[in-house]
């Protein structure tokens, strides 16, 4: 047996001979678990994948059906995870078809993000170009750690960076970008770069030993905690900057007071983070003014210049309107929408003054998770500060080897392919149609709410996609009541009572969605709740956790949402309110 060559174990039809060793027979069997290494007459892999896509797609409903995949009603207490610990590796291989069926079954109950009734918190459906491009990387696994393992797939990262640099007004020859694992990943990259610039390259060896500060809007995303924690700087070094009452942006005067104080105390600032579109209120901080303050209050001698990072994961795509002719308005957006687009574009374009920014394609790039691009204005500086000695088992066989300075070692090509394919496929026009169209729909909802005396939009001045609104008991004039709750400390009990109503309505909507309740012929709209849209006016420092504004939230991210979706939303919210009150919601 030992002297036989492997080929001798096979008969002329490529089947293992009866006397071949067991390991060999199993090895021949398991080859079916992999795509053929050769060009086939009939592409077996394509047929299997196509079949699986058909199966998962068949979980969708016909027009007018539920926004949840699969056959409801679903378990009101679900999804249940308590049996997960019982999972174990089976002794034998399982049939491929069965494995695919089990995979498809895991999608039962998940929201169909593309459905006209699906508008929860910032979850966009992926466009076809992005999902196809990402899927291609699953077949041949390019690893964009270096050119040798990715060949031309690296162009997807390099070209994306050049496209975004041009949109930002940065020199594409000097700027650069790296795809990474999310908006929080970009933030993390930004903070590490900032720490290294301010504390010096040697801090990467000696560790972070200086309590430098990170200044960020109190409405900035909570991943400020992830980054300060995971870099070792410590969450206590975050200085939350109060926001302006009306715009929800960082209050620049307050920011200056903080910077002046730190300057006088000789405390270095590691980074100032501008949020370019906060998750709820779409607050866009004033980057140019922040840049001026950085020049005015330099760090103490021995420290690098404070770093200016823009968390633009929600806002970056408005850059695609930079060249839009607002006078001619070729897309024919309505006047209120064109005004909002212009305001967004003008605020966002200030990012040219940043040192680095984060863009999520899995938010306003309509690409699958994960897909985020961390952009730096000076890739040369980033490489100098962040590079490590190479590895013994990797050689620089091409001119692009980002693994020398990235956090990740292996880097999936799927993020880059998805983002790049979206940029290619959409162009300016595609982004403009999607972004502007969402504002048109958002505007419809706000108009609809304005017509209801027991409902009030609590972010009427925001120009983002989100509409935050509160519903009150019938007969209550919502606008007047909300104005009191927002400003008057002696209305705090009423605020809290009505906060509970919003929560109760949101919980009901979630449960009805799972139950597949139909109200007046319509399935449920899938929405969200924000329990901290903003503090009341008398609680600007957020020291009182009860003096916060709760609001129901519509985040209409898909292009199938229309005015009818918004009518249904108002109807189901009212039905939930009525049922909550009938059940004594207190
Ligand atoms: C403003 C902002 N920054 C950062 C993040 C974190 O992004 P990710 O979930 O992609 O890590 C989010 C997520 O919603 C966000 O809204």
XYZ file of C-alpha atoms and ligand atoms in Angstrom:
602
model
C 0.000 0.000 0.000
C 2.706 2.443 1.019
C 4.481 2.334 -2.319
C 1.313 3.143 -4.292
C 1.003 6.632 -5.748
C -2.231 8.518 -4.964
C -3.383 8.212 -8.569
C -3.316 4.424 -8.247
C -6.084 4.684 -5.673
C -8.465 5.932 -8.358
C -10.229 4.026 -11.108
C -10.634 5.450 -14.617
C -13.865 7.256 -13.649
C -12.104 9.125 -10.881
C -13.711 7.021 -8.150
C -11.614 5.603 -5.314
C -10.810 1.909 -5.671
C -12.248 -0.429 -3.083
C -8.794 -1.139 -1.690
C -7.791 2.533 -1.383
C -7.208 3.626 2.224
C -10.169 5.152 4.045
C -8.502 8.553 4.383
C -8.175 8.687 0.618
C -11.827 7.767 0.024
C -12.938 10.455 2.489
C -10.640 12.948 0.845
C -12.238 12.245 -2.518
C -15.676 12.681 -0.910
C -14.773 15.995 0.699
C -13.599 17.398 -2.615
C -17.303 17.870 -3.333
C -17.342 20.417 -0.514
C -15.113 22.681 -2.624
C -15.503 24.287 -6.038
C -13.726 22.560 -8.884
C -10.198 23.843 -9.467
C -10.838 23.639 -13.211
C -13.049 25.327 -15.710
C -16.171 23.176 -15.940
C -18.684 22.883 -18.776
C -21.440 23.490 -16.263
C -20.505 25.721 -13.331
C -21.560 23.637 -10.339
C -20.730 26.354 -7.810
C -22.807 28.943 -9.662
C -25.765 26.549 -9.743
C -25.488 25.816 -6.010
C -25.147 29.489 -5.062
C -27.979 30.481 -7.377
C -30.188 27.832 -5.821
C -29.331 29.079 -2.321
C -30.090 32.681 -3.326
C -33.449 31.538 -4.712
C -34.192 29.766 -1.441
C -33.326 32.719 0.781
C -35.163 35.121 -1.530
C -38.269 32.965 -1.348
C -38.572 34.014 2.312
C -39.776 37.406 1.025
C -43.497 38.045 0.718
C -45.562 39.190 -2.185
C -46.392 42.881 -2.422
C -48.497 43.998 0.533
C -47.032 41.302 2.816
C -45.002 41.473 5.998
C -41.569 43.093 6.158
C -40.198 40.099 8.058
C -38.728 37.184 6.140
C -40.400 33.784 6.403
C -43.668 32.573 7.757
C -45.007 34.481 10.721
C -46.458 34.871 13.192
C -43.226 34.524 15.097
C -42.693 33.567 18.691
C -43.659 36.684 20.711
C -40.764 36.002 23.096
C -38.336 35.233 20.280
C -35.854 35.029 18.830
C -34.775 32.426 21.398
C -31.135 31.551 21.808
C -31.190 29.335 24.871
C -30.526 26.070 22.976
C -27.415 27.410 21.257
C -25.107 25.884 23.873
C -26.277 22.418 22.893
C -24.530 22.679 19.524
C -21.683 20.242 18.903
C -19.626 19.045 15.989
C -21.261 16.016 14.317
C -19.163 12.895 13.787
C -20.090 12.673 10.087
C -20.396 15.089 7.209
C -23.807 16.553 6.586
C -25.324 16.733 3.137
C -24.630 20.069 1.376
C -28.261 20.700 0.487
C -29.293 20.171 4.105
C -26.561 22.545 5.265
C -27.797 25.183 2.834
C -31.410 24.665 3.962
C -30.335 25.092 7.577
C -28.439 28.251 6.653
C -31.486 29.663 4.885
C -33.659 28.815 7.897
C -31.544 31.127 10.075
C -32.954 34.045 8.070
C -36.527 33.295 9.190
C -37.935 36.337 10.969
C -35.130 38.718 10.024
C -36.245 42.046 8.626
C -36.235 42.463 4.878
C -34.391 45.790 4.910
C -35.552 46.598 1.405
C -39.253 46.449 2.274
C -41.350 49.648 2.104
C -42.404 49.111 5.721
C -38.875 48.630 7.048
C -37.420 51.824 8.535
C -35.542 51.036 11.761
C -32.284 52.525 12.941
C -29.778 53.191 10.108
C -29.868 49.810 8.371
C -29.612 50.112 4.604
C -30.238 47.266 2.190
C -27.196 46.431 0.073
C -27.254 47.304 -3.613
C -26.811 44.496 -6.134
C -23.413 45.648 -7.434
C -21.982 45.749 -3.916
C -23.335 42.385 -2.855
C -22.216 40.709 -6.069
C -18.729 42.196 -5.880
C -18.439 41.178 -2.226
C -19.680 37.666 -3.006
C -17.021 37.264 -5.694
C -14.372 37.613 -3.023
C -15.873 34.632 -1.212
C -14.919 32.494 -4.197
C -11.250 33.339 -4.639
C -10.499 34.990 -1.252
C -8.240 37.893 -2.139
C -6.433 39.006 1.003
C -5.677 42.716 0.790
C -2.903 42.490 3.341
C -0.541 42.830 0.368
C -0.439 42.795 -3.406
C 0.897 39.263 -3.661
C -2.291 37.832 -2.146
C -4.764 40.161 -3.809
C -3.296 41.251 -7.148
C -5.639 43.727 -8.811
C -8.296 43.476 -6.119
C -6.105 45.973 -4.254
C -7.165 48.486 -6.877
C -10.619 48.419 -5.288
C -9.135 49.932 -2.114
C -6.741 52.292 -3.894
C -9.317 53.614 -6.349
C -11.988 54.035 -3.656
C -9.526 56.127 -1.665
C -8.734 58.295 -4.699
C -12.441 58.825 -5.458
C -13.269 59.850 -1.886
C -10.132 62.021 -1.639
C -11.252 63.931 -4.749
C -14.741 64.383 -3.308
C -13.180 65.722 -0.110
C -10.964 68.161 -1.987
C -7.841 66.310 -0.804
C -4.934 65.538 -3.108
C -5.460 61.896 -4.171
C -1.691 61.534 -4.632
C -1.116 62.399 -0.974
C -4.257 61.040 0.703
C -5.079 57.382 1.178
C -7.670 55.062 2.596
C -8.037 51.684 4.225
C -11.173 49.587 4.351
C -11.898 48.295 7.811
C -14.500 46.727 10.043
C -16.989 49.503 10.649
C -17.485 53.067 11.756
C -16.094 52.014 15.103
C -13.074 50.528 13.310
C -12.448 53.828 11.513
C -12.767 55.668 14.825
C -10.301 53.281 16.389
C -7.829 53.789 13.538
C -8.301 57.552 13.894
C -7.580 57.524 17.603
C -4.524 55.292 17.272
C -3.136 57.596 14.568
C -3.886 60.615 16.776
C -2.182 59.072 19.814
C 0.881 58.238 17.768
C 1.086 61.694 16.253
C 0.598 63.528 19.555
C 2.550 61.254 21.912
C 5.202 60.218 19.391
C 5.966 56.989 17.595
C 7.767 55.633 20.647
C 4.426 55.537 22.486
C 3.724 52.442 20.399
C 6.529 50.707 22.316
C 6.302 52.326 25.708
C 2.517 52.400 25.849
C 0.101 55.236 26.533
C 1.268 56.915 29.735
C -0.128 60.426 29.274
C -3.677 61.439 30.112
C -4.229 63.356 26.899
C -7.820 64.284 26.158
C -10.309 63.417 23.467
C -12.847 66.169 22.909
C -16.081 65.062 21.341
C -19.677 66.157 21.212
C -21.903 64.791 23.941
C -24.073 63.560 21.055
C -21.102 61.827 19.431
C -21.434 58.106 18.936
C -20.763 55.848 21.907
C -17.865 54.208 20.083
C -15.813 57.042 21.609
C -15.813 54.698 24.601
C -14.744 51.637 22.586
C -11.787 53.510 21.125
C -10.492 55.217 24.240
C -10.924 51.971 26.150
C -9.333 49.618 23.604
C -6.389 51.922 22.814
C -5.605 52.067 26.522
C -6.073 55.830 26.735
C -9.015 55.253 29.023
C -12.615 56.358 28.863
C -12.017 58.903 31.619
C -10.029 60.937 29.138
C -13.092 61.707 27.048
C -14.267 65.284 27.473
C -17.868 65.527 26.323
C -18.569 68.863 24.709
C -22.029 70.272 25.246
C -24.158 70.766 22.199
C -26.046 73.718 20.908
C -29.770 73.572 21.742
C -31.038 74.124 18.255
C -28.562 72.405 15.962
C -27.331 69.655 18.304
C -23.765 70.467 17.138
C -20.806 70.994 19.474
C -21.171 74.371 21.105
C -18.057 76.071 19.723
C -17.845 78.620 22.543
C -17.936 75.846 25.107
C -15.353 73.890 23.115
C -13.064 76.914 23.137
C -13.439 77.295 26.911
C -12.410 73.657 27.371
C -9.454 74.010 24.990
C -8.258 77.172 26.679
C -8.419 75.520 30.074
C -6.447 72.493 28.856
C -3.932 74.804 27.167
C -3.381 76.731 30.405
C -3.063 73.514 32.389
C -0.521 72.124 29.913
C -2.696 69.091 29.175
C -2.318 67.771 25.634
C -5.322 67.205 23.416
C -5.029 63.952 21.518
C -7.942 64.489 19.213
C -10.982 66.588 18.589
C -13.667 64.531 16.989
C -16.287 66.178 14.828
C -19.413 64.167 14.292
C -20.529 64.651 10.705
C -24.073 63.500 11.167
C -25.005 62.178 14.588
C -27.034 58.974 14.550
C -30.348 60.499 15.578
C -30.305 64.230 14.983
C -27.896 64.398 12.038
C -25.936 67.079 13.860
C -22.905 68.135 11.796
C -20.083 69.784 13.738
C -18.242 72.818 12.412
C -14.922 71.448 11.233
C -13.473 74.713 9.960
C -13.984 76.432 13.292
C -12.491 73.451 15.094
C -9.443 73.658 12.834
C -9.050 77.346 13.714
C -9.199 76.503 17.419
C -6.545 73.821 16.978
C -4.249 76.448 15.456
C -5.057 78.858 18.297
C -4.442 76.428 21.177
C -1.418 74.270 20.297
C -0.404 71.362 22.478
C 2.425 71.915 24.996
C 5.990 71.582 23.634
C 7.023 67.977 23.135
C 3.589 66.890 21.897
C 2.313 66.744 18.323
C -0.547 68.831 17.010
C -4.074 67.818 18.159
C -5.613 65.532 15.598
C -8.871 66.402 13.868
C -10.988 63.341 13.123
C -14.398 63.414 11.461
C -16.804 60.633 12.281
C -18.604 60.932 8.960
C -20.047 57.447 8.772
C -23.566 58.814 8.381
C -22.777 62.003 6.525
C -19.978 61.442 4.003
C -22.200 60.658 1.006
C -23.547 64.220 0.893
C -20.180 65.042 -0.694
C -21.720 63.717 -3.911
C -23.735 66.929 -4.104
C -20.642 69.159 -4.175
C -20.894 69.614 -7.914
C -24.715 69.708 -8.037
C -26.205 72.721 -9.768
C -28.473 73.973 -6.988
C -29.909 76.762 -9.146
C -30.921 74.522 -12.007
C -31.806 71.627 -9.669
C -31.646 68.996 -12.433
C -33.189 66.307 -10.189
C -36.186 68.584 -9.531
C -36.214 68.087 -5.773
C -38.841 70.183 -3.982
C -37.609 73.506 -2.529
C -37.529 72.320 1.095
C -35.555 69.246 0.104
C -33.096 71.142 -2.070
C -32.494 73.548 0.828
C -31.797 70.625 3.150
C -29.452 68.970 0.653
C -27.527 72.189 0.209
C -27.202 72.680 3.954
C -25.952 69.096 4.360
C -23.449 69.380 1.538
C -22.074 72.681 2.816
C -21.656 71.352 6.339
C -20.105 68.087 5.191
C -17.651 69.650 2.760
C -15.841 71.272 5.693
C -14.230 67.863 6.134
C -11.490 69.069 3.843
C -9.987 70.550 7.054
C -9.807 67.177 8.814
C -6.777 64.931 9.253
C -8.797 61.774 8.822
C -12.392 60.716 8.399
C -14.477 57.547 8.594
C -17.034 56.616 5.885
C -19.439 53.737 6.275
C -20.594 52.145 3.073
C -22.830 49.901 5.142
C -24.743 53.052 6.053
C -24.912 55.689 3.333
C -23.174 53.522 0.741
C -25.895 50.852 0.600
C -23.390 48.020 0.847
C -23.372 44.839 2.931
C -21.784 44.625 6.388
C -18.923 45.293 7.014
C -17.850 48.006 4.668
C -16.114 51.118 5.979
C -13.330 53.272 4.600
C -10.892 55.076 6.894
C -9.470 58.026 4.969
C -6.328 59.953 5.869
C -5.219 63.222 4.368
C -1.547 62.232 4.398
C -1.040 58.521 3.900
C 2.727 59.024 3.924
C 2.642 60.324 7.498
C 0.283 57.526 8.518
C 2.612 54.913 7.044
C 5.694 56.458 8.685
C 4.014 56.533 12.077
C 2.231 53.209 11.934
C 4.496 50.842 10.015
C 5.990 47.789 11.692
C 8.938 45.650 10.642
C 7.802 43.125 8.043
C 7.219 39.474 8.697
C 9.612 36.628 7.941
C 7.032 34.830 5.896
C 5.717 37.753 3.828
C 7.698 39.445 1.113
C 6.904 42.776 -0.464
C 6.413 41.581 -3.992
C 4.275 44.525 -5.076
C 4.230 48.238 -4.372
C 1.127 48.121 -2.157
C 1.455 46.214 1.101
C -0.905 47.828 3.645
C -0.523 44.905 6.045
C 2.703 46.633 7.143
C 0.677 49.267 8.981
C -2.919 48.060 9.349
C -4.463 46.800 12.566
C -5.744 43.690 10.840
C -3.365 41.047 9.503
C -5.564 39.172 7.027
C -7.870 41.669 5.333
C -10.907 40.462 3.425
C -11.212 41.936 -0.043
C -14.984 41.956 0.312
C -15.249 45.369 2.009
C -13.155 47.033 -0.663
C -14.946 45.306 -3.528
C -18.378 46.206 -2.145
C -17.543 49.874 -1.575
C -15.712 50.258 -4.861
C -18.481 48.566 -6.873
C -21.010 50.942 -5.302
C -18.947 53.986 -6.219
C -18.577 52.694 -9.762
C -22.219 51.733 -10.163
C -23.872 54.741 -8.528
C -21.693 57.616 -9.673
C -22.787 61.096 -8.606
C -26.219 60.591 -10.085
C -26.982 57.379 -8.210
C -25.987 58.810 -4.834
C -27.951 61.979 -5.511
C -31.071 60.031 -6.463
C -30.926 57.839 -3.373
C -30.017 60.562 -0.864
C -32.375 63.217 -2.215
C -35.188 60.700 -2.662
C -34.955 59.720 1.000
C -35.246 63.364 2.018
C -38.347 63.659 -0.195
C -39.912 60.741 1.683
C -38.766 62.079 5.056
C -40.418 65.359 4.179
C -43.694 63.554 3.467
C -43.618 62.020 6.941
C -42.898 65.330 8.645
C -45.804 66.941 6.746
C -48.024 64.053 7.765
C -47.048 64.454 11.441
C -47.625 68.208 11.285
C -51.233 67.490 10.363
C -51.788 65.388 13.519
C -52.414 67.464 16.635
C -51.500 64.598 18.992
C -48.112 64.027 17.336
C -45.048 66.236 17.187
C -41.810 65.992 15.257
C -38.994 66.728 17.704
C -36.228 67.267 15.149
C -37.951 69.566 12.611
C -34.737 71.516 11.972
C -32.544 68.504 11.220
C -31.744 67.839 7.598
C -30.995 64.140 7.939
C -33.043 61.095 7.017
C -34.372 60.571 10.510
C -37.700 61.802 11.750
C -38.036 61.650 15.526
C -41.519 62.144 16.850
C -43.633 61.776 19.943
C -47.239 60.718 20.239
C -49.467 61.890 23.085
C -52.862 60.801 24.384
C -55.790 61.897 22.226
C -56.856 65.469 22.957
C -53.385 66.589 24.110
C -51.899 69.295 21.922
C -48.587 67.604 21.255
C -46.616 70.697 20.209
C -47.544 72.693 23.301
C -47.033 69.754 25.639
C -43.653 68.899 24.152
C -42.475 72.518 24.348
C -43.209 72.471 28.093
C -41.550 69.115 28.644
C -38.456 70.269 26.773
C -37.993 73.451 28.784
C -39.710 73.348 32.159
C -38.200 71.449 35.064
C -41.591 71.358 36.811
C -42.935 69.315 33.871
C -40.420 66.526 34.441
C -43.054 64.108 35.750
C -45.126 64.636 32.633
C -42.030 64.228 30.469
C -41.226 60.929 32.155
C -44.824 59.739 31.897
C -44.920 60.507 28.193
C -41.459 58.996 27.721
C -42.958 55.789 29.073
C -45.772 56.114 26.546
C -43.271 56.330 23.658
C -41.476 53.278 25.026
C -44.707 51.389 25.408
C -45.780 52.225 21.861
C -42.384 51.129 20.512
C -42.548 47.833 22.432
C -46.052 47.210 21.145
C -45.016 47.876 17.570
C -42.132 45.425 17.923
C -44.401 42.738 19.356
C -47.095 43.310 16.764
C -44.503 43.044 14.051
C -43.530 39.591 15.322
C -47.188 38.599 15.712
C -47.726 39.690 12.105
C -50.605 41.891 13.187
C -52.515 43.542 10.362
C -54.125 46.917 11.062
C -56.782 48.061 8.674
C -55.348 45.895 5.908
C -51.732 46.967 6.487
C -48.831 45.055 7.963
C -46.707 46.707 10.633
C -44.075 49.304 9.959
C -40.726 48.415 11.510
C -39.382 51.469 13.357
C -37.123 52.255 16.316
C -37.097 54.152 19.581
C -34.500 56.595 20.833
C -34.279 56.929 24.605
C -31.775 59.759 24.435
C -32.470 61.850 21.384
C -31.501 64.923 23.418
C -31.474 66.207 26.983
C -34.042 68.742 28.106
C -32.924 72.368 28.057
C -32.371 72.339 31.813
C -30.232 69.194 31.644
C -27.639 70.175 29.088
C -24.843 68.308 30.834
C -27.061 65.176 30.929
C -26.447 64.776 34.633
C -30.101 63.830 35.154
C -30.800 60.576 33.274
C -34.557 61.155 33.598
C -34.606 64.541 31.943
C -34.057 63.081 28.475
C -36.331 63.185 25.450
C -37.534 59.811 24.193
C -38.799 59.672 20.639
C -40.127 57.205 18.116
C -37.899 57.070 15.112
C -38.279 56.539 11.384
C -35.003 55.990 9.525
C -36.175 55.376 5.941
C -33.034 53.978 4.321
C -34.444 52.085 1.384
C -35.632 53.294 -1.993
C -38.919 51.396 -1.824
C -40.306 53.483 1.030
C -42.916 55.920 -0.214
C -45.701 58.200 1.008
C -47.984 55.186 1.605
C -45.367 53.689 3.941
C -45.541 56.893 5.985
C -49.350 56.823 6.107
C -49.159 53.287 7.430
C -46.586 54.369 9.993
C -48.833 57.093 11.404
C -51.779 54.703 11.456
C -50.009 51.914 13.323
C -48.415 54.296 15.830
C -51.855 55.657 16.673
C -53.271 52.155 17.013
C -50.436 51.207 19.392
C -50.978 54.396 21.389
C -54.713 53.648 21.689
C -54.075 50.117 22.843
C -51.403 51.233 25.321
C -53.770 53.771 26.817
C -56.682 51.312 26.895
C -54.405 48.919 28.816
C -53.484 51.736 31.275
C -49.923 52.304 30.066
C -48.756 53.672 33.409
C -22.189 58.538 14.086
C -21.762 57.101 14.200
N -20.478 56.819 14.419
C -20.027 55.549 14.520
C -20.896 54.479 14.425
C -20.381 53.084 14.565
O -20.374 52.484 13.309
P -20.333 50.906 13.103
O -21.623 50.387 13.643
O -20.221 50.746 11.636
O -19.154 50.374 13.835
C -22.258 54.723 14.201
C -23.218 53.620 14.116
O -24.417 53.806 14.010
C -22.706 56.069 14.077
O -23.988 56.355 13.869
